[in-house]
């Protein structure tokens, strides 16, 4: 008899269900409440392991299990946990209690219900390093640039040239969030086509990346667009992503390298401004200046027998100090434009904010 291969699923599910002092930071009692809920689920055997954290005002549930992606029981667990944390928000009078829970009742799957999620089901390699990225005050398209660099730019990922297991390249699945189409493009041969799409970060979003040689799933991004789901602005779709690393995939350092450039992303203040994405240790995932600037944290784990070993707080490193300084310089420069583009988003993106209401009033004044 051959060895029975275990398929583990890593699910990262997040929601903003209220926070301390405006849209600033998750309250420790919300974390404790979520921890309790997931520890009970671990005891029943539904999940194998979990970590609870936050990136700014987003409560993050990191879970391992063996139920596969989009599993109703796992999604229900996350939903119920967010409901409980919303109760804490209400008791403490936290701001925007339950803001991302768009529906009253759970109906089998979190798709379109408000919380964002990234999930990967895989056969554990003998050693399985993964990185969970969590960002606040931005949108899923913020991952387009760094993911392109990680999986398609040899000036960033040396392994694309040097490692024979990666040399064939990767396949990128792109979601058009407006038309709901999915494209699949291969690198290196279709990289110009790929860039033609993913440069439009508010519309074409990298959803999944597979290794071309064997279809191994290397990365996934949460692709919910809260604003579009609700048909009006209800909060942002602060994204999460999972990237697997090493042994025929980009090394951990190659995965982190693109974040040394604090690129401009949409989502700062009122979901309506561009700001630099600043990589920070978890303790600094607290958005203050102009409700930002946008932040990203990275938790590294080893996964063993569906258990989470770690995290290592990967941006907690002076090697990113210069990036953080640069981000602040850029933040300052962008802020000097005040309400003018390109600090403020362009009109197509502002459609999903509260600006149209203001413009509506002007029509009456004409
Ligand atoms: C929310 C966010 C904030 C809010 C802003 C206004 O995550 O980024 O910038 O958009 O604080 O919030 P309200 O309209 O709730 O007062
Ligand atoms: Mg918020
Ligand atoms: Mg947020």
GROMACS .gro file of C-alpha atoms and ligand atoms in nm:
model
  384
    1UNK     CA    1   0.000   0.000   0.000
    2UNK     CA    2   0.130   0.345  -0.091
    3UNK     CA    3   0.155   0.627   0.155
    4UNK     CA    4  -0.174   0.813   0.206
    5UNK     CA    5  -0.111   1.170   0.102
    6UNK     CA    6  -0.262   1.429   0.329
    7UNK     CA    7  -0.421   1.730   0.170
    8UNK     CA    8  -0.409   2.033   0.394
    9UNK     CA    9  -0.607   2.351   0.336
   10UNK     CA   10  -0.483   2.686   0.459
   11UNK     CA   11  -0.770   2.934   0.489
   12UNK     CA   12  -0.710   3.299   0.568
   13UNK     CA   13  -1.043   3.473   0.626
   14UNK     CA   14  -1.077   3.835   0.735
   15UNK     CA   15  -1.334   4.099   0.809
   16UNK     CA   16  -1.356   4.442   0.961
   17UNK     CA   17  -1.625   4.405   1.226
   18UNK     CA   18  -1.551   4.722   1.419
   19UNK     CA   19  -1.247   4.882   1.568
   20UNK     CA   20  -1.100   5.097   1.839
   21UNK     CA   21  -1.089   5.473   1.779
   22UNK     CA   22  -1.243   5.498   1.435
   23UNK     CA   23  -1.113   5.264   1.164
   24UNK     CA   24  -0.785   5.222   1.344
   25UNK     CA   25  -0.714   4.895   1.518
   26UNK     CA   26  -0.887   4.573   1.633
   27UNK     CA   27  -0.955   4.562   2.009
   28UNK     CA   28  -0.777   4.290   2.217
   29UNK     CA   29  -1.118   4.163   2.337
   30UNK     CA   30  -1.220   4.096   1.977
   31UNK     CA   31  -0.900   3.894   1.932
   32UNK     CA   32  -0.970   3.701   2.254
   33UNK     CA   33  -1.327   3.632   2.140
   34UNK     CA   34  -1.209   3.500   1.801
   35UNK     CA   35  -0.938   3.290   1.970
   36UNK     CA   36  -1.202   3.128   2.191
   37UNK     CA   37  -1.426   3.051   1.896
   38UNK     CA   38  -1.143   2.893   1.693
   39UNK     CA   39  -1.005   2.701   1.990
   40UNK     CA   40  -1.348   2.539   2.035
   41UNK     CA   41  -1.349   2.448   1.666
   42UNK     CA   42  -1.004   2.294   1.704
   43UNK     CA   43  -1.127   2.084   1.995
   44UNK     CA   44  -1.411   1.943   1.786
   45UNK     CA   45  -1.160   1.853   1.512
   46UNK     CA   46  -1.314   2.084   1.250
   47UNK     CA   47  -0.986   2.274   1.216
   48UNK     CA   48  -0.637   2.144   1.291
   49UNK     CA   49  -0.478   2.471   1.392
   50UNK     CA   50  -0.532   2.845   1.391
   51UNK     CA   51  -0.384   3.188   1.463
   52UNK     CA   52  -0.579   3.506   1.516
   53UNK     CA   53  -0.425   3.845   1.444
   54UNK     CA   54  -0.512   4.180   1.298
   55UNK     CA   55  -0.384   4.414   1.036
   56UNK     CA   56  -0.518   4.754   1.140
   57UNK     CA   57  -0.896   4.732   1.173
   58UNK     CA   58  -0.919   4.390   1.004
   59UNK     CA   59  -0.960   4.078   1.214
   60UNK     CA   60  -0.763   3.794   1.058
   61UNK     CA   61  -0.839   3.422   1.104
   62UNK     CA   62  -0.560   3.195   0.984
   63UNK     CA   63  -0.676   2.831   0.991
   64UNK     CA   64  -0.559   2.489   0.874
   65UNK     CA   65  -0.797   2.200   0.809
   66UNK     CA   66  -0.860   1.909   0.573
   67UNK     CA   67  -1.194   2.011   0.427
   68UNK     CA   68  -1.076   2.179   0.106
   69UNK     CA   69  -1.136   2.527  -0.031
   70UNK     CA   70  -1.474   2.705  -0.004
   71UNK     CA   71  -1.594   2.456   0.253
   72UNK     CA   72  -1.933   2.551   0.404
   73UNK     CA   73  -1.840   2.437   0.757
   74UNK     CA   74  -1.518   2.640   0.758
   75UNK     CA   75  -1.687   2.945   0.609
   76UNK     CA   76  -1.966   2.914   0.864
   77UNK     CA   77  -1.709   2.895   1.145
   78UNK     CA   78  -1.549   3.219   1.020
   79UNK     CA   79  -1.890   3.384   0.982
   80UNK     CA   80  -2.000   3.284   1.333
   81UNK     CA   81  -1.666   3.403   1.472
   82UNK     CA   82  -1.708   3.744   1.306
   83UNK     CA   83  -2.064   3.760   1.443
   84UNK     CA   84  -1.934   3.699   1.795
   85UNK     CA   85  -1.661   3.962   1.750
   86UNK     CA   86  -1.932   4.202   1.630
   87UNK     CA   87  -2.112   4.148   1.960
   88UNK     CA   88  -1.792   4.252   2.139
   89UNK     CA   89  -1.777   4.562   1.917
   90UNK     CA   90  -2.133   4.648   2.013
   91UNK     CA   91  -2.073   4.598   2.385
   92UNK     CA   92  -1.764   4.819   2.378
   93UNK     CA   93  -1.918   5.073   2.142
   94UNK     CA   94  -1.639   5.016   1.891
   95UNK     CA   95  -1.661   5.202   1.564
   96UNK     CA   96  -1.841   5.051   1.261
   97UNK     CA   97  -1.951   4.732   1.443
   98UNK     CA   98  -2.012   4.450   1.196
   99UNK     CA   99  -1.936   4.673   0.895
  100UNK     CA  100  -1.817   4.393   0.663
  101UNK     CA  101  -2.102   4.151   0.742
  102UNK     CA  102  -2.331   4.247   0.458
  103UNK     CA  103  -2.596   3.985   0.516
  104UNK     CA  104  -2.804   3.892   0.818
  105UNK     CA  105  -2.781   3.516   0.773
  106UNK     CA  106  -2.511   3.280   0.648
  107UNK     CA  107  -2.606   3.087   0.337
  108UNK     CA  108  -2.338   2.823   0.282
  109UNK     CA  109  -2.045   3.025   0.148
  110UNK     CA  110  -1.879   3.358   0.224
  111UNK     CA  111  -1.870   3.460  -0.143
  112UNK     CA  112  -2.035   3.798  -0.177
  113UNK     CA  113  -2.112   3.822   0.195
  114UNK     CA  114  -1.844   4.073   0.289
  115UNK     CA  115  -1.550   3.891   0.452
  116UNK     CA  116  -1.247   3.839   0.228
  117UNK     CA  117  -1.068   3.508   0.200
  118UNK     CA  118  -0.768   3.338   0.039
  119UNK     CA  119  -0.746   2.958   0.056
  120UNK     CA  120  -0.503   2.699  -0.079
  121UNK     CA  121  -0.547   2.323  -0.064
  122UNK     CA  122  -0.224   2.132  -0.120
  123UNK     CA  123  -0.031   1.816  -0.056
  124UNK     CA  124   0.225   1.909   0.206
  125UNK     CA  125   0.578   1.896   0.073
  126UNK     CA  126   0.832   1.741   0.315
  127UNK     CA  127   0.884   2.094   0.441
  128UNK     CA  128   0.619   2.352   0.360
  129UNK     CA  129   0.707   2.722   0.407
  130UNK     CA  130   0.419   2.963   0.342
  131UNK     CA  131   0.380   3.338   0.379
  132UNK     CA  132   0.049   3.500   0.469
  133UNK     CA  133   0.027   3.864   0.363
  134UNK     CA  134  -0.238   4.089   0.519
  135UNK     CA  135  -0.292   4.451   0.416
  136UNK     CA  136  -0.502   4.741   0.543
  137UNK     CA  137  -0.635   5.051   0.363
  138UNK     CA  138  -0.592   4.906   0.017
  139UNK     CA  139  -0.746   4.668  -0.237
  140UNK     CA  140  -0.658   4.322  -0.381
  141UNK     CA  141  -0.501   4.479  -0.693
  142UNK     CA  142  -0.226   4.605  -0.460
  143UNK     CA  143  -0.075   4.255  -0.490
  144UNK     CA  144  -0.051   4.270  -0.872
  145UNK     CA  145   0.286   4.445  -0.883
  146UNK     CA  146   0.468   4.246  -0.614
  147UNK     CA  147   0.325   3.912  -0.737
  148UNK     CA  148   0.438   3.988  -1.091
  149UNK     CA  149   0.786   4.060  -0.960
  150UNK     CA  150   0.793   3.748  -0.742
  151UNK     CA  151   0.682   3.506  -1.013
  152UNK     CA  152   0.786   3.671  -1.341
  153UNK     CA  153   1.069   3.920  -1.292
  154UNK     CA  154   1.417   3.766  -1.289
  155UNK     CA  155   1.563   4.096  -1.168
  156UNK     CA  156   1.372   4.032  -0.847
  157UNK     CA  157   1.352   3.651  -0.830
  158UNK     CA  158   1.690   3.509  -0.925
  159UNK     CA  159   1.545   3.157  -0.913
  160UNK     CA  160   1.353   3.214  -1.237
  161UNK     CA  161   1.689   3.202  -1.411
  162UNK     CA  162   1.888   2.978  -1.179
  163UNK     CA  163   1.648   2.708  -1.054
  164UNK     CA  164   1.553   2.450  -1.321
  165UNK     CA  165   1.223   2.379  -1.138
  166UNK     CA  166   1.107   2.736  -1.191
  167UNK     CA  167   1.273   2.804  -1.522
  168UNK     CA  168   0.964   2.714  -1.728
  169UNK     CA  169   0.769   2.990  -1.558
  170UNK     CA  170   0.423   3.032  -1.411
  171UNK     CA  171   0.056   3.068  -1.507
  172UNK     CA  172  -0.137   3.368  -1.379
  173UNK     CA  173  -0.516   3.357  -1.339
  174UNK     CA  174  -0.662   3.705  -1.358
  175UNK     CA  175  -1.010   3.806  -1.249
  176UNK     CA  176  -1.185   4.096  -1.422
  177UNK     CA  177  -1.392   4.217  -1.128
  178UNK     CA  178  -1.615   4.436  -1.344
  179UNK     CA  179  -1.713   4.181  -1.613
  180UNK     CA  180  -1.653   3.873  -1.395
  181UNK     CA  181  -1.424   3.709  -1.658
  182UNK     CA  182  -1.118   3.499  -1.579
  183UNK     CA  183  -0.804   3.507  -1.797
  184UNK     CA  184  -0.508   3.271  -1.780
  185UNK     CA  185  -0.172   3.399  -1.900
  186UNK     CA  186   0.166   3.232  -1.902
  187UNK     CA  187   0.502   3.385  -1.823
  188UNK     CA  188   0.756   3.451  -1.959
  189UNK     CA  189   0.598   3.420  -2.307
  190UNK     CA  190   0.281   3.623  -2.244
  191UNK     CA  191   0.423   3.867  -1.992
  192UNK     CA  192   0.347   4.177  -2.201
  193UNK     CA  193  -0.018   4.067  -2.234
  194UNK     CA  194  -0.030   3.997  -1.864
  195UNK     CA  195   0.108   4.341  -1.782
  196UNK     CA  196  -0.143   4.501  -2.019
  197UNK     CA  197  -0.416   4.367  -1.792
  198UNK     CA  198  -0.274   4.378  -1.441
  199UNK     CA  199  -0.149   4.735  -1.471
  200UNK     CA  200  -0.519   4.825  -1.424
  201UNK     CA  201  -0.514   4.731  -1.059
  202UNK     CA  202  -0.873   4.832  -0.980
  203UNK     CA  203  -1.015   4.594  -1.238
  204UNK     CA  204  -0.784   4.303  -1.334
  205UNK     CA  205  -0.667   4.123  -1.025
  206UNK     CA  206  -0.425   3.835  -0.992
  207UNK     CA  207  -0.630   3.565  -0.823
  208UNK     CA  208  -0.411   3.255  -0.840
  209UNK     CA  209  -0.064   3.159  -0.966
  210UNK     CA  210   0.036   2.806  -1.066
  211UNK     CA  211   0.375   2.658  -1.149
  212UNK     CA  212   0.364   2.578  -1.519
  213UNK     CA  213   0.562   2.253  -1.497
  214UNK     CA  214   0.314   2.072  -1.270
  215UNK     CA  215   0.021   2.307  -1.192
  216UNK     CA  216   0.128   2.336  -0.830
  217UNK     CA  217  -0.067   2.625  -0.676
  218UNK     CA  218   0.193   2.877  -0.564
  219UNK     CA  219  -0.014   3.182  -0.462
  220UNK     CA  220  -0.371   3.301  -0.406
  221UNK     CA  221  -0.523   3.642  -0.338
  222UNK     CA  222  -0.860   3.737  -0.186
  223UNK     CA  223  -1.055   3.901  -0.463
  224UNK     CA  224  -1.375   4.029  -0.304
  225UNK     CA  225  -1.463   4.386  -0.394
  226UNK     CA  226  -1.686   4.497  -0.110
  227UNK     CA  227  -1.780   4.820  -0.280
  228UNK     CA  228  -1.909   4.642  -0.590
  229UNK     CA  229  -2.088   4.371  -0.395
  230UNK     CA  230  -2.293   4.616  -0.200
  231UNK     CA  231  -2.343   4.842  -0.503
  232UNK     CA  232  -2.230   5.132  -0.288
  233UNK     CA  233  -1.932   5.214  -0.071
  234UNK     CA  234  -1.950   5.013   0.250
  235UNK     CA  235  -1.587   4.985   0.344
  236UNK     CA  236  -1.285   4.860   0.168
  237UNK     CA  237  -1.173   4.524   0.055
  238UNK     CA  238  -0.845   4.514   0.246
  239UNK     CA  239  -0.681   4.208   0.093
  240UNK     CA  240  -0.495   3.898   0.206
  241UNK     CA  241  -0.273   3.665   0.004
  242UNK     CA  242  -0.096   3.334   0.057
  243UNK     CA  243   0.236   3.256  -0.114
  244UNK     CA  244   0.415   2.920  -0.088
  245UNK     CA  245   0.794   2.939  -0.096
  246UNK     CA  246   1.122   2.750  -0.152
  247UNK     CA  247   1.219   2.422  -0.313
  248UNK     CA  248   1.127   2.497  -0.675
  249UNK     CA  249   0.931   2.810  -0.581
  250UNK     CA  250   1.065   3.159  -0.505
  251UNK     CA  251   1.273   3.167  -0.185
  252UNK     CA  252   1.128   3.350   0.117
  253UNK     CA  253   1.366   3.639   0.049
  254UNK     CA  254   1.259   3.649  -0.316
  255UNK     CA  255   0.894   3.662  -0.206
  256UNK     CA  256   0.967   3.956   0.026
  257UNK     CA  257   1.203   4.147  -0.206
  258UNK     CA  258   0.936   4.333  -0.412
  259UNK     CA  259   0.794   4.483  -0.090
  260UNK     CA  260   1.117   4.680  -0.048
  261UNK     CA  261   0.961   4.916  -0.304
  262UNK     CA  262   0.668   5.100  -0.139
  263UNK     CA  263   0.453   5.120  -0.451
  264UNK     CA  264   0.144   5.338  -0.470
  265UNK     CA  265  -0.185   5.162  -0.403
  266UNK     CA  266  -0.547   5.275  -0.389
  267UNK     CA  267  -0.745   5.277  -0.065
  268UNK     CA  268  -0.599   5.534   0.171
  269UNK     CA  269  -0.843   5.767   0.357
  270UNK     CA  270  -1.208   5.695   0.274
  271UNK     CA  271  -1.095   5.438   0.017
  272UNK     CA  272  -1.037   5.738  -0.206
  273UNK     CA  273  -0.664   5.813  -0.216
  274UNK     CA  274  -0.336   5.669  -0.337
  275UNK     CA  275  -0.063   5.606  -0.087
  276UNK     CA  276   0.256   5.400  -0.059
  277UNK     CA  277   0.222   5.043   0.071
  278UNK     CA  278   0.438   5.033   0.383
  279UNK     CA  279   0.563   4.690   0.505
  280UNK     CA  280   0.557   4.680   0.886
  281UNK     CA  281   0.585   4.439   1.178
  282UNK     CA  282   0.242   4.341   1.314
  283UNK     CA  283   0.274   4.576   1.612
  284UNK     CA  284   0.285   4.871   1.371
  285UNK     CA  285  -0.018   4.763   1.170
  286UNK     CA  286  -0.208   5.061   1.313
  287UNK     CA  287  -0.315   5.318   1.059
  288UNK     CA  288  -0.298   5.669   1.202
  289UNK     CA  289  -0.174   5.938   0.961
  290UNK     CA  290  -0.467   6.028   0.735
  291UNK     CA  291  -0.599   5.682   0.833
  292UNK     CA  292  -0.287   5.527   0.688
  293UNK     CA  293  -0.061   5.512   0.505
  294UNK     CA  294  -0.164   5.169   0.370
  295UNK     CA  295   0.017   4.889   0.548
  296UNK     CA  296   0.111   4.529   0.490
  297UNK     CA  297   0.228   4.260   0.729
  298UNK     CA  298   0.374   3.918   0.644
  299UNK     CA  299   0.353   3.611   0.868
  300UNK     CA  300   0.578   3.318   0.774
  301UNK     CA  301   0.478   2.966   0.878
  302UNK     CA  302   0.599   2.613   0.829
  303UNK     CA  303   0.305   2.378   0.790
  304UNK     CA  304   0.353   2.030   0.929
  305UNK     CA  305   0.077   1.765   0.943
  306UNK     CA  306  -0.178   2.047   0.902
  307UNK     CA  307  -0.033   2.233   1.202
  308UNK     CA  308   0.094   2.591   1.188
  309UNK     CA  309   0.452   2.632   1.308
  310UNK     CA  310   0.520   3.002   1.366
  311UNK     CA  311   0.453   3.279   1.279
  312UNK     CA  312   0.769   3.468   1.209
  313UNK     CA  313   0.681   3.836   1.168
  314UNK     CA  314   0.878   3.881   0.846
  315UNK     CA  315   0.878   4.260   0.806
  316UNK     CA  316   1.007   4.299   1.162
  317UNK     CA  317   1.353   4.359   1.023
  318UNK     CA  318   1.571   4.672   0.993
  319UNK     CA  319   1.633   4.560   0.633
  320UNK     CA  320   1.294   4.724   0.560
  321UNK     CA  321   1.371   5.049   0.751
  322UNK     CA  322   1.473   5.231   0.436
  323UNK     CA  323   1.152   5.120   0.264
  324UNK     CA  324   0.953   5.256   0.556
  325UNK     CA  325   1.137   5.589   0.542
  326UNK     CA  326   1.083   5.607   0.169
  327UNK     CA  327   0.713   5.525   0.218
  328UNK     CA  328   0.680   5.818   0.458
  329UNK     CA  329   0.852   6.052   0.217
  330UNK     CA  330   0.615   5.941  -0.059
  331UNK     CA  331   0.316   5.971   0.175
  332UNK     CA  332   0.417   6.329   0.246
  333UNK     CA  333   0.463   6.412  -0.119
  334UNK     CA  334   0.127   6.261  -0.217
  335UNK     CA  335  -0.057   6.436   0.068
  336UNK     CA  336   0.060   6.775  -0.056
  337UNK     CA  337  -0.181   6.731  -0.350
  338UNK     CA  338  -0.473   6.736  -0.105
  339UNK     CA  339  -0.801   6.670  -0.289
  340UNK     CA  340  -0.637   6.674  -0.632
  341UNK     CA  341  -0.565   6.377  -0.853
  342UNK     CA  342  -0.346   6.176  -0.861
  343UNK     CA  343  -0.352   6.176  -0.476
  344UNK     CA  344  -0.730   6.141  -0.495
  345UNK     CA  345  -0.846   5.846  -0.708
  346UNK     CA  346  -0.975   5.902  -1.062
  347UNK     CA  347  -1.347   5.938  -1.138
  348UNK     CA  348  -1.407   5.570  -1.231
  349UNK     CA  349  -1.289   5.456  -0.889
  350UNK     CA  350  -1.463   5.740  -0.706
  351UNK     CA  351  -1.792   5.600  -0.838
  352UNK     CA  352  -1.777   5.350  -0.553
  353UNK     CA  353  -1.716   5.608  -0.282
  354UNK     CA  354  -1.940   5.872  -0.128
  355UNK     CA  355  -1.834   6.146  -0.375
  356UNK     CA  356  -2.128   6.085  -0.616
  357UNK     CA  357  -2.367   6.197  -0.337
  358UNK     CA  358  -2.185   6.530  -0.317
  359UNK     CA  359  -2.194   6.571  -0.695
  360UNK     CA  360  -2.565   6.493  -0.693
  361UNK     CA  361  -2.627   6.801  -0.473
  362UNK     CA  362  -2.443   7.021  -0.723
  363UNK     CA  363  -2.687   6.923  -0.996
  364UNK     CA  364  -2.965   7.088  -0.794
  365UNK     CA  365  -2.762   7.409  -0.762
  366UNK     CA  366  -2.708   7.447  -1.140
  367LIG     C1  367  -1.196   5.274   0.664
  367LIG     C2  368  -1.107   5.385   0.632
  367LIG     C3  369  -1.133   5.522   0.675
  367LIG     C4  370  -1.273   5.574   0.663
  367LIG     C5  371  -1.280   5.715   0.723
  367LIG     C6  372  -1.423   5.769   0.728
  367LIG     O1  373  -1.124   5.153   0.667
  367LIG     O2  374  -1.008   5.365   0.574
  367LIG     O3  375  -1.042   5.609   0.609
  367LIG     O4  376  -1.317   5.573   0.532
  367LIG     O5  377  -1.230   5.712   0.853
  367LIG     O6  378  -1.501   5.680   0.798
  367LIG     P1  379  -1.655   5.710   0.838
  367LIG     O7  380  -1.725   5.750   0.711
  367LIG     O8  381  -1.701   5.579   0.894
  367LIG     O9  382  -1.650   5.820   0.938
  368LIG    MG1  383  -1.255   4.991   0.855
  369LIG    MG1  384  -0.930   4.776   0.709
   0.00000   0.00000   0.00000
